[in-house]
Amino acid sequence: MKFNTELIHGNFDGDAFLGSTNTPIFQVSAFAHESPEKLEKVFANKAPGFAYSRIGNPTVAAFENKISALEKGIGAVACSSGMAAVTMALLNILESGDEVIAAAGLFGGTIDLFGDLKAFGITTKFVNHVTVEEVEPLITDNTKVIFAELIGNPALDIVDIESVAELAHKNDIPLFIDSTTATSYLVRPIEYGADVVIHSSSKYINGSGNAISGVIIDSGNFNWNPEKYHGFKEYEKLGKFAFISKLRNGIWRNVGACLAPMNAFLNTLGIETLGLRTERLCYNALKLSEYFETADGIKVNYPGLESSPYNSLAKKYFGGHGGAIITIRAGSRERAFKLMNNLKIPLIATNIGDVRTLVIHPASTIYTHSSEEQKINAGVYDDTIRISIGIEDVEDLIDDFKQAIENI
Ligand SMILES: *Cc1c(COP(=O)(O)O)cnc(C)c1O
């Protein structure tokens, strides 16, 4: 089956008893069982079933199964937010004394998280771009994970996953990919060697900006040697399922980072149109960026344009698409603010992956606490505007940006 058919019909999750076409919202905290013997088995993972919604819930499981199948993983764990997913994925493998190698231009929340982890003895070495040349010299015996965003936001730099995965595996290190901005439609990072994939499903998976959530997908491919990853001693016997089982039975359930059933349902609903939306978003983004290339006083950055240094990687990994985020530089902070004030259609909001076009001035908002160096690494200048493209008719968006620019 191709993407959209598999998305709708593959790994079907309905309700075997009543024939509902989608898994209903099991809005309950606990599940009763007919005997203590049965509940004992459910608790010990020796019988299928659910006990308590922090540990598992059918609506959440339906979402996890869908995204795991789309990403070609062996299992997924849904979390209360994208940040919870990033945190849980890392804490499932790291301990005091460990080192992470990551891009300096990561999503701001993830950069801040690496700062928080210092208090627990986990340190991060930052590279400007996650490339073999920059990462290799920083690898030590303590390096336990390489963490990258497939398309950096808002720098819009693209990681050549294949070559970085090869370097990581040569050194027995797993590659974690935050694939939020790339979407499960454009690329399945596991097919290129990523070991663990993370999404802030608040964004493109949900699609309508109506619930915060995150998800971790495990490839099952990394060999978690307990000599190096000490927490894996008792999970080694589970083979391919070691990472996901440890996560589900350990830090994720103990922190209580579970996803609410209602939000899982909204995601399952949203994901059904992921393919349709992403096609439209990429089309709109390309057309709008082509207009920006002709606009006076505007510099545009979009991986789908031939002028982008990342165009060849976009072609390699995203089948010619460029994603759904564009950044433009307006010449000065004042011009950027005037342009945004002149816009009639896009909303001024700090989110991406909505059906509505959203604009933000990153330097005065998301990056307001960042150093000059951090801003430059993230491609954030005083005159940068980030555009998260929506599914509106692109002619209307072009007309709106045209009048907004002309009226600066
Ligand atoms: C939004 C985002 C996150 C964090 O997700 P939340 O759902 O807001 O917690 C992590 N990584 C990337 C790339 C994001 O865009």
Short mmCIF file of C-alpha atoms and ligand atoms in Angstrom, two decimals:
data_model
loop_
_atom_site.label_atom_id
_atom_site.label_comp_id
_atom_site.label_asym_id
_atom_site.label_seq_id
_atom_site.Cartn_x
_atom_site.Cartn_y
_atom_site.Cartn_z
CA MET A 1 0.00 0.00 0.00
CA LYS A 2 1.12 3.54 -0.66
CA PHE A 3 1.30 6.17 2.07
CA ASN A 4 -2.28 7.46 2.21
CA THR A 5 -3.94 4.05 1.80
CA GLU A 6 -1.77 2.55 4.51
CA LEU A 7 -2.42 5.58 6.70
CA ILE A 8 -6.19 5.11 6.50
CA HIS A 9 -6.51 1.31 6.25
CA GLY A 10 -3.24 -0.23 7.44
CA ASN A 11 -2.89 -1.20 11.07
CA PHE A 12 -6.60 -0.63 11.43
CA ASP A 13 -7.70 0.46 14.88
CA GLY A 14 -11.43 0.52 15.36
CA ASP A 15 -13.52 -1.31 17.86
CA ALA A 16 -13.93 -5.05 17.28
CA PHE A 17 -17.18 -5.22 19.26
CA LEU A 18 -19.22 -2.36 17.89
CA GLY A 19 -17.54 -1.74 14.56
CA SER A 20 -16.67 1.89 15.18
CA THR A 21 -14.49 3.11 12.30
CA ASN A 22 -12.00 4.82 14.57
CA THR A 23 -10.85 3.92 18.08
CA PRO A 24 -13.18 5.75 20.48
CA ILE A 25 -12.03 7.97 23.31
CA PHE A 26 -11.55 5.78 26.37
CA GLN A 27 -11.84 8.66 28.81
CA VAL A 28 -11.13 6.61 31.94
CA SER A 29 -8.34 6.38 34.49
CA ALA A 30 -8.61 2.68 35.34
CA PHE A 31 -9.75 -0.62 33.79
CA ALA A 32 -11.55 -3.20 35.92
CA HIS A 33 -10.85 -6.93 35.56
CA GLU A 34 -12.91 -9.95 36.50
CA SER A 35 -10.40 -11.44 38.95
CA PRO A 36 -7.24 -10.56 40.88
CA GLU A 37 -5.49 -13.30 38.90
CA LYS A 38 -6.28 -11.51 35.63
CA LEU A 39 -5.15 -8.12 36.92
CA GLU A 40 -1.94 -9.66 38.23
CA LYS A 41 -1.21 -10.94 34.70
CA VAL A 42 -2.00 -7.58 33.08
CA PHE A 43 0.32 -5.86 35.54
CA ALA A 44 3.11 -8.31 34.75
CA ASN A 45 2.65 -7.84 30.94
CA LYS A 46 1.66 -11.52 30.81
CA ALA A 47 -1.85 -10.92 29.50
CA PRO A 48 -3.07 -8.26 27.06
CA GLY A 49 -5.22 -5.53 28.55
CA PHE A 50 -5.08 -2.23 30.33
CA ALA A 51 -4.84 -1.38 34.02
CA TYR A 52 -4.37 2.37 34.44
CA SER A 53 -4.21 5.18 31.85
CA ARG A 54 -0.82 6.52 32.97
CA ILE A 55 0.60 3.15 31.90
CA GLY A 56 -1.60 2.39 28.91
CA ASN A 57 -4.93 3.31 27.32
CA PRO A 58 -6.57 1.92 24.13
CA THR A 59 -7.06 5.35 22.51
CA VAL A 60 -3.42 6.21 23.15
CA ALA A 61 -2.31 2.76 21.94
CA ALA A 62 -4.23 3.28 18.67
CA PHE A 63 -2.28 6.49 18.06
CA GLU A 64 1.03 4.85 19.00
CA ASN A 65 0.41 1.92 16.63
CA LYS A 66 -0.49 4.21 13.75
CA ILE A 67 2.60 6.40 14.05
CA SER A 68 4.90 3.43 14.66
CA ALA A 69 3.68 1.79 11.45
CA LEU A 70 4.06 5.03 9.45
CA GLU A 71 7.62 5.53 10.70
CA LYS A 72 8.55 1.85 10.13
CA GLY A 73 9.33 1.38 13.81
CA ILE A 74 8.81 -1.61 16.09
CA GLY A 75 6.90 0.42 18.65
CA ALA A 76 6.06 3.90 19.87
CA VAL A 77 5.39 5.62 23.18
CA ALA A 78 3.19 8.71 23.23
CA CYS A 79 3.98 11.54 25.63
CA SER A 80 2.27 14.60 27.09
CA SER A 81 4.34 16.97 24.90
CA GLY A 82 7.16 17.02 22.37
CA MET A 83 9.51 18.15 25.13
CA ALA A 84 8.41 15.23 27.32
CA ALA A 85 9.19 12.91 24.39
CA VAL A 86 12.68 14.38 23.90
CA THR A 87 13.35 14.19 27.66
CA MET A 88 12.06 10.64 28.11
CA ALA A 89 13.93 9.31 25.06
CA LEU A 90 17.22 10.73 26.39
CA LEU A 91 16.74 9.75 30.04
CA ASN A 92 15.90 6.20 28.97
CA ILE A 93 19.56 5.73 28.01
CA LEU A 94 21.67 8.40 29.76
CA GLU A 95 23.26 8.55 33.20
CA SER A 96 25.59 10.86 35.08
CA GLY A 97 28.95 11.21 33.30
CA ASP A 98 27.48 10.70 29.82
CA GLU A 99 27.95 13.08 26.90
CA VAL A 100 25.60 14.07 24.10
CA ILE A 101 26.59 15.56 20.75
CA ALA A 102 23.91 17.85 19.31
CA ALA A 103 23.41 20.76 16.94
CA ALA A 104 23.69 24.27 18.38
CA GLY A 105 20.73 25.32 16.25
CA LEU A 106 18.24 22.90 17.85
CA PHE A 107 14.72 23.88 18.85
CA GLY A 108 15.07 26.33 21.81
CA GLY A 109 13.30 24.06 24.31
CA THR A 110 15.69 21.20 23.53
CA ILE A 111 18.74 23.47 23.96
CA ASP A 112 17.34 24.56 27.36
CA LEU A 113 16.75 20.90 28.30
CA PHE A 114 20.42 20.08 27.64
CA GLY A 115 21.20 22.95 30.05
CA ASP A 116 18.90 21.40 32.69
CA LEU A 117 20.55 17.98 32.28
CA LYS A 118 23.91 19.41 33.43
CA ALA A 119 22.58 19.30 37.02
CA PHE A 120 22.35 15.51 36.61
CA GLY A 121 25.90 15.17 35.29
CA ILE A 122 24.91 14.86 31.62
CA THR A 123 26.83 17.25 29.38
CA THR A 124 26.28 18.24 25.74
CA LYS A 125 28.85 19.19 23.12
CA PHE A 126 27.39 21.38 20.41
CA VAL A 127 28.33 21.46 16.74
CA ASN A 128 27.20 24.12 14.27
CA HIS A 129 25.83 21.48 11.93
CA VAL A 130 25.46 17.75 12.47
CA THR A 131 27.89 16.54 9.82
CA VAL A 132 30.50 13.77 9.90
CA GLU A 133 33.30 16.38 9.78
CA GLU A 134 32.01 18.30 12.81
CA VAL A 135 30.80 15.40 14.93
CA GLU A 136 33.66 12.90 14.55
CA PRO A 137 36.35 14.89 16.44
CA LEU A 138 34.02 15.33 19.44
CA ILE A 139 33.29 11.62 19.98
CA THR A 140 34.72 10.15 23.21
CA ASP A 141 34.13 6.94 25.16
CA ASN A 142 31.47 8.84 27.10
CA THR A 143 29.48 9.89 24.02
CA LYS A 144 26.19 8.01 24.37
CA VAL A 145 23.97 9.64 21.76
CA ILE A 146 24.03 11.94 18.74
CA PHE A 147 20.91 14.11 18.67
CA ALA A 148 19.78 16.06 15.61
CA GLU A 149 16.75 17.67 14.03
CA LEU A 150 16.31 16.52 10.47
CA ILE A 151 15.28 19.99 9.33
CA GLY A 152 16.54 22.60 11.81
CA ASN A 153 13.94 25.14 12.84
CA PRO A 154 14.26 27.98 11.96
CA ALA A 155 17.72 27.59 10.38
CA LEU A 156 16.21 25.11 7.86
CA ASP A 157 19.48 23.20 7.56
CA ILE A 158 19.08 19.53 6.68
CA VAL A 159 21.08 16.68 8.19
CA ASP A 160 22.53 14.06 5.86
CA ILE A 161 21.19 11.28 8.11
CA GLU A 162 22.74 8.41 6.17
CA SER A 163 26.33 9.54 6.63
CA VAL A 164 25.84 10.63 10.27
CA ALA A 165 24.14 7.31 11.11
CA GLU A 166 27.08 5.45 9.59
CA LEU A 167 29.54 7.44 11.72
CA ALA A 168 27.42 6.92 14.84
CA HIS A 169 27.13 3.16 14.34
CA LYS A 170 30.83 2.80 13.58
CA ASN A 171 31.33 4.15 17.10
CA ASP A 172 28.47 2.10 18.66
CA ILE A 173 26.49 5.28 19.34
CA PRO A 174 22.77 5.63 18.55
CA LEU A 175 21.40 8.45 16.38
CA PHE A 176 18.26 10.15 17.72
CA ILE A 177 16.36 12.22 15.17
CA ASP A 178 13.75 14.86 16.01
CA SER A 179 11.78 14.64 12.77
CA THR A 180 8.99 17.07 13.72
CA THR A 181 9.56 19.54 10.88
CA ALA A 182 10.25 16.85 8.29
CA THR A 183 6.96 14.96 8.96
CA SER A 184 6.32 11.21 8.61
CA TYR A 185 5.02 11.90 5.10
CA LEU A 186 8.21 13.36 3.64
CA VAL A 187 10.71 10.95 5.22
CA ARG A 188 11.03 7.94 7.52
CA PRO A 189 14.43 8.53 9.18
CA ILE A 190 14.62 4.87 10.33
CA GLU A 191 14.99 3.87 6.67
CA TYR A 192 18.19 5.94 6.59
CA GLY A 193 19.69 4.61 9.83
CA ALA A 194 18.12 6.66 12.64
CA ASP A 195 17.75 4.52 15.77
CA VAL A 196 15.11 6.52 17.61
CA VAL A 197 12.73 9.06 16.05
CA ILE A 198 10.95 11.77 18.02
CA HIS A 199 8.07 13.99 16.98
CA SER A 200 6.40 16.91 18.63
CA SER A 201 3.01 15.64 17.45
CA SER A 202 1.57 19.00 18.54
CA LYS A 203 2.66 20.15 15.07
CA TYR A 204 2.13 18.38 11.71
CA ILE A 205 0.75 15.11 13.09
CA ASN A 206 -2.09 16.84 14.92
CA GLY A 207 -2.27 19.36 12.10
CA SER A 208 -4.88 21.72 13.46
CA GLY A 209 -3.10 23.06 16.50
CA ASN A 210 -5.58 21.69 19.03
CA ALA A 211 -3.49 19.54 21.40
CA ILE A 212 0.06 19.35 22.79
CA SER A 213 1.73 15.94 22.53
CA GLY A 214 4.87 14.08 21.57
CA VAL A 215 5.85 10.61 20.48
CA ILE A 216 8.96 8.41 20.51
CA ILE A 217 9.37 5.71 17.83
CA ASP A 218 11.97 2.95 18.21
CA SER A 219 13.61 1.30 15.19
CA GLY A 220 14.59 -1.73 17.26
CA ASN A 221 17.89 -1.72 15.38
CA PHE A 222 20.38 -0.46 17.97
CA ASN A 223 22.25 -2.97 20.10
CA TRP A 224 22.06 -1.59 23.66
CA ASN A 225 25.16 -3.19 25.13
CA PRO A 226 24.67 -3.14 28.93
CA GLU A 227 28.42 -2.74 29.46
CA LYS A 228 28.02 0.71 27.98
CA TYR A 229 24.32 1.43 28.65
CA HIS A 230 24.14 0.17 32.22
CA GLY A 231 20.38 0.48 32.61
CA PHE A 232 19.83 -2.16 29.92
CA LYS A 233 21.04 -5.16 31.97
CA GLU A 234 17.58 -6.49 32.74
CA TYR A 235 16.19 -5.56 29.29
CA GLU A 236 18.90 -7.18 27.18
CA LYS A 237 16.87 -10.39 26.98
CA LEU A 238 14.13 -8.52 25.12
CA GLY A 239 16.38 -8.06 22.08
CA LYS A 240 14.89 -5.65 19.56
CA PHE A 241 12.33 -4.49 22.12
CA ALA A 242 14.86 -3.51 24.81
CA PHE A 243 14.64 0.28 24.32
CA ILE A 244 10.86 0.54 24.03
CA SER A 245 10.23 -1.90 26.90
CA LYS A 246 12.65 -0.12 29.21
CA LEU A 247 11.03 3.20 28.35
CA ARG A 248 7.48 1.98 28.86
CA ASN A 249 8.21 0.11 32.07
CA GLY A 250 10.66 2.67 33.44
CA ILE A 251 11.23 6.43 33.27
CA TRP A 252 8.21 7.26 31.08
CA ARG A 253 5.65 5.65 33.37
CA ASN A 254 7.44 6.73 36.55
CA VAL A 255 7.67 10.39 35.52
CA GLY A 256 4.03 10.21 34.44
CA ALA A 257 4.62 11.76 31.01
CA CYS A 258 1.57 10.00 29.53
CA LEU A 259 -0.64 11.40 26.79
CA ALA A 260 -4.30 12.11 27.61
CA PRO A 261 -6.79 9.88 25.68
CA MET A 262 -8.62 12.90 24.27
CA ASN A 263 -5.40 14.32 22.82
CA ALA A 264 -4.44 10.94 21.39
CA PHE A 265 -7.84 10.83 19.66
CA LEU A 266 -7.32 14.33 18.20
CA ASN A 267 -3.94 13.20 16.86
CA THR A 268 -5.38 10.02 15.32
CA LEU A 269 -7.98 12.17 13.62
CA GLY A 270 -5.41 14.72 12.46
CA ILE A 271 -2.90 12.22 11.14
CA GLU A 272 -5.46 10.84 8.66
CA THR A 273 -4.90 13.92 6.50
CA LEU A 274 -1.13 14.16 7.03
CA GLY A 275 -0.34 13.18 3.44
CA LEU A 276 -2.93 15.52 1.93
CA ARG A 277 -1.95 18.43 4.12
CA THR A 278 1.79 18.00 3.65
CA GLU A 279 1.44 17.93 -0.16
CA ARG A 280 -0.50 21.17 -0.01
CA LEU A 281 1.83 22.76 2.56
CA CYS A 282 4.90 21.98 0.44
CA TYR A 283 3.20 23.28 -2.70
CA ASN A 284 2.16 26.50 -0.96
CA ALA A 285 5.61 26.95 0.60
CA LEU A 286 7.35 26.56 -2.76
CA LYS A 287 5.01 28.98 -4.58
CA LEU A 288 5.27 31.59 -1.83
CA SER A 289 9.09 31.29 -1.67
CA GLU A 290 9.28 31.68 -5.45
CA TYR A 291 7.35 34.92 -5.04
CA PHE A 292 9.73 36.05 -2.24
CA GLU A 293 12.69 35.52 -4.59
CA THR A 294 11.22 38.29 -6.78
CA ALA A 295 10.22 40.63 -3.93
CA ASP A 296 12.27 43.81 -3.39
CA GLY A 297 14.21 43.98 -0.12
CA ILE A 298 13.41 40.39 0.90
CA LYS A 299 15.84 37.48 1.27
CA VAL A 300 14.26 34.04 1.40
CA ASN A 301 15.48 30.75 2.86
CA TYR A 302 13.56 27.63 1.82
CA PRO A 303 15.14 24.20 1.22
CA GLY A 304 12.78 23.59 -1.71
CA LEU A 305 14.40 26.41 -3.72
CA GLU A 306 17.34 25.70 -6.02
CA SER A 307 19.08 28.64 -4.31
CA SER A 308 19.14 26.86 -0.94
CA PRO A 309 22.43 25.15 -0.01
CA TYR A 310 20.26 22.30 1.31
CA ASN A 311 18.29 21.78 -1.90
CA SER A 312 20.20 18.64 -2.86
CA LEU A 313 19.60 17.06 0.56
CA ALA A 314 15.91 18.04 0.34
CA LYS A 315 15.78 16.27 -3.02
CA LYS A 316 17.57 13.22 -1.63
CA TYR A 317 15.43 12.77 1.49
CA PHE A 318 12.08 14.48 0.78
CA GLY A 319 11.41 13.45 -2.79
CA GLY A 320 11.81 16.98 -4.12
CA HIS A 321 9.69 18.64 -1.45
CA GLY A 322 11.09 21.37 0.77
CA GLY A 323 8.97 21.19 3.92
CA ALA A 324 6.48 23.68 5.25
CA ILE A 325 8.60 26.36 6.93
CA ILE A 326 10.08 29.39 5.21
CA THR A 327 12.18 32.14 6.72
CA ILE A 328 12.60 35.57 5.19
CA ARG A 329 14.80 38.52 6.09
CA ALA A 330 13.15 41.89 5.71
CA GLY A 331 16.21 44.18 6.03
CA SER A 332 15.70 45.40 9.60
CA ARG A 333 13.69 44.63 12.71
CA GLU A 334 11.46 47.65 12.00
CA ARG A 335 10.72 46.48 8.45
CA ALA A 336 10.00 42.95 9.75
CA PHE A 337 7.52 44.28 12.32
CA LYS A 338 5.83 46.56 9.75
CA LEU A 339 5.52 43.66 7.32
CA MET A 340 3.92 41.47 10.00
CA ASN A 341 1.55 44.26 11.05
CA ASN A 342 0.47 44.70 7.43
CA LEU A 343 -0.48 41.03 6.97
CA LYS A 344 -4.19 40.25 6.98
CA ILE A 345 -4.30 36.45 6.66
CA PRO A 346 -1.45 34.87 8.70
CA LEU A 347 -1.79 34.76 12.47
CA ILE A 348 1.05 35.99 14.67
CA ALA A 349 1.66 32.96 16.87
CA THR A 350 4.44 30.72 18.16
CA ASN A 351 3.57 27.38 16.61
CA ILE A 352 4.20 25.40 13.44
CA GLY A 353 2.28 22.71 11.60
CA ASP A 354 -1.14 24.32 11.78
CA VAL A 355 -3.57 24.46 8.85
CA ARG A 356 -3.42 28.24 9.34
CA THR A 357 -0.38 30.20 8.17
CA LEU A 358 1.48 31.46 11.23
CA VAL A 359 4.23 34.09 11.39
CA ILE A 360 6.61 35.02 14.18
CA HIS A 361 9.64 37.27 14.73
CA PRO A 362 11.93 34.70 16.42
CA ALA A 363 14.58 37.14 17.74
CA SER A 364 12.09 38.96 20.00
CA THR A 365 10.18 35.86 21.09
CA ILE A 366 11.48 32.27 20.98
CA TYR A 367 15.12 33.43 21.00
CA THR A 368 14.79 36.44 23.29
CA HIS A 369 16.90 34.76 26.03
CA SER A 370 19.49 33.30 23.63
CA SER A 371 23.05 34.55 23.17
CA GLU A 372 24.10 36.20 19.89
CA GLU A 373 26.00 33.04 19.01
CA GLN A 374 22.98 30.82 19.65
CA LYS A 375 20.84 33.08 17.48
CA ILE A 376 23.29 32.97 14.60
CA ASN A 377 23.51 29.16 14.88
CA ALA A 378 19.75 29.00 14.62
CA GLY A 379 19.70 31.37 11.63
CA VAL A 380 17.87 33.99 13.68
CA TYR A 381 18.68 37.60 12.81
CA ASP A 382 17.01 40.84 13.91
CA ASP A 383 15.12 40.99 10.62
CA THR A 384 14.11 37.30 10.36
CA ILE A 385 10.46 36.30 10.09
CA ARG A 386 9.53 32.62 10.30
CA ILE A 387 6.53 31.53 8.30
CA SER A 388 4.77 28.24 9.07
CA ILE A 389 2.77 27.79 5.93
CA GLY A 390 -0.89 26.77 6.08
CA ILE A 391 -3.30 25.14 3.63
CA GLU A 392 -4.97 28.38 2.48
CA ASP A 393 -5.14 29.13 -1.27
CA VAL A 394 -1.62 30.20 -2.12
CA GLU A 395 -2.81 33.01 -4.43
CA ASP A 396 -4.36 34.68 -1.37
CA LEU A 397 -1.17 34.26 0.64
CA ILE A 398 0.98 35.68 -2.16
CA ASP A 399 -1.38 38.66 -2.58
CA ASP A 400 -1.33 39.30 1.15
CA PHE A 401 2.48 39.15 1.47
CA LYS A 402 2.79 41.32 -1.67
CA GLN A 403 0.67 44.14 -0.22
CA ALA A 404 2.36 43.75 3.19
CA ILE A 405 5.82 44.14 1.64
CA GLU A 406 4.82 46.98 -0.71
CA ASN A 407 3.24 48.88 2.22
CA ILE A 408 6.31 48.73 4.48
C1 LIG B 1 7.69 22.18 19.07
C2 LIG B 1 8.91 21.36 18.98
C3 LIG B 1 9.36 20.60 20.07
C4 LIG B 1 8.66 20.61 21.40
O1 LIG B 1 7.38 20.12 21.32
P1 LIG B 1 6.16 20.55 22.29
O2 LIG B 1 5.06 19.69 21.82
O3 LIG B 1 5.95 22.02 22.12
O4 LIG B 1 6.61 20.22 23.68
C5 LIG B 1 10.50 19.81 19.91
N1 LIG B 1 11.17 19.81 18.74
C6 LIG B 1 10.77 20.53 17.67
C7 LIG B 1 11.56 20.48 16.40
C8 LIG B 1 9.64 21.34 17.76
O5 LIG B 1 9.26 22.07 16.70
#
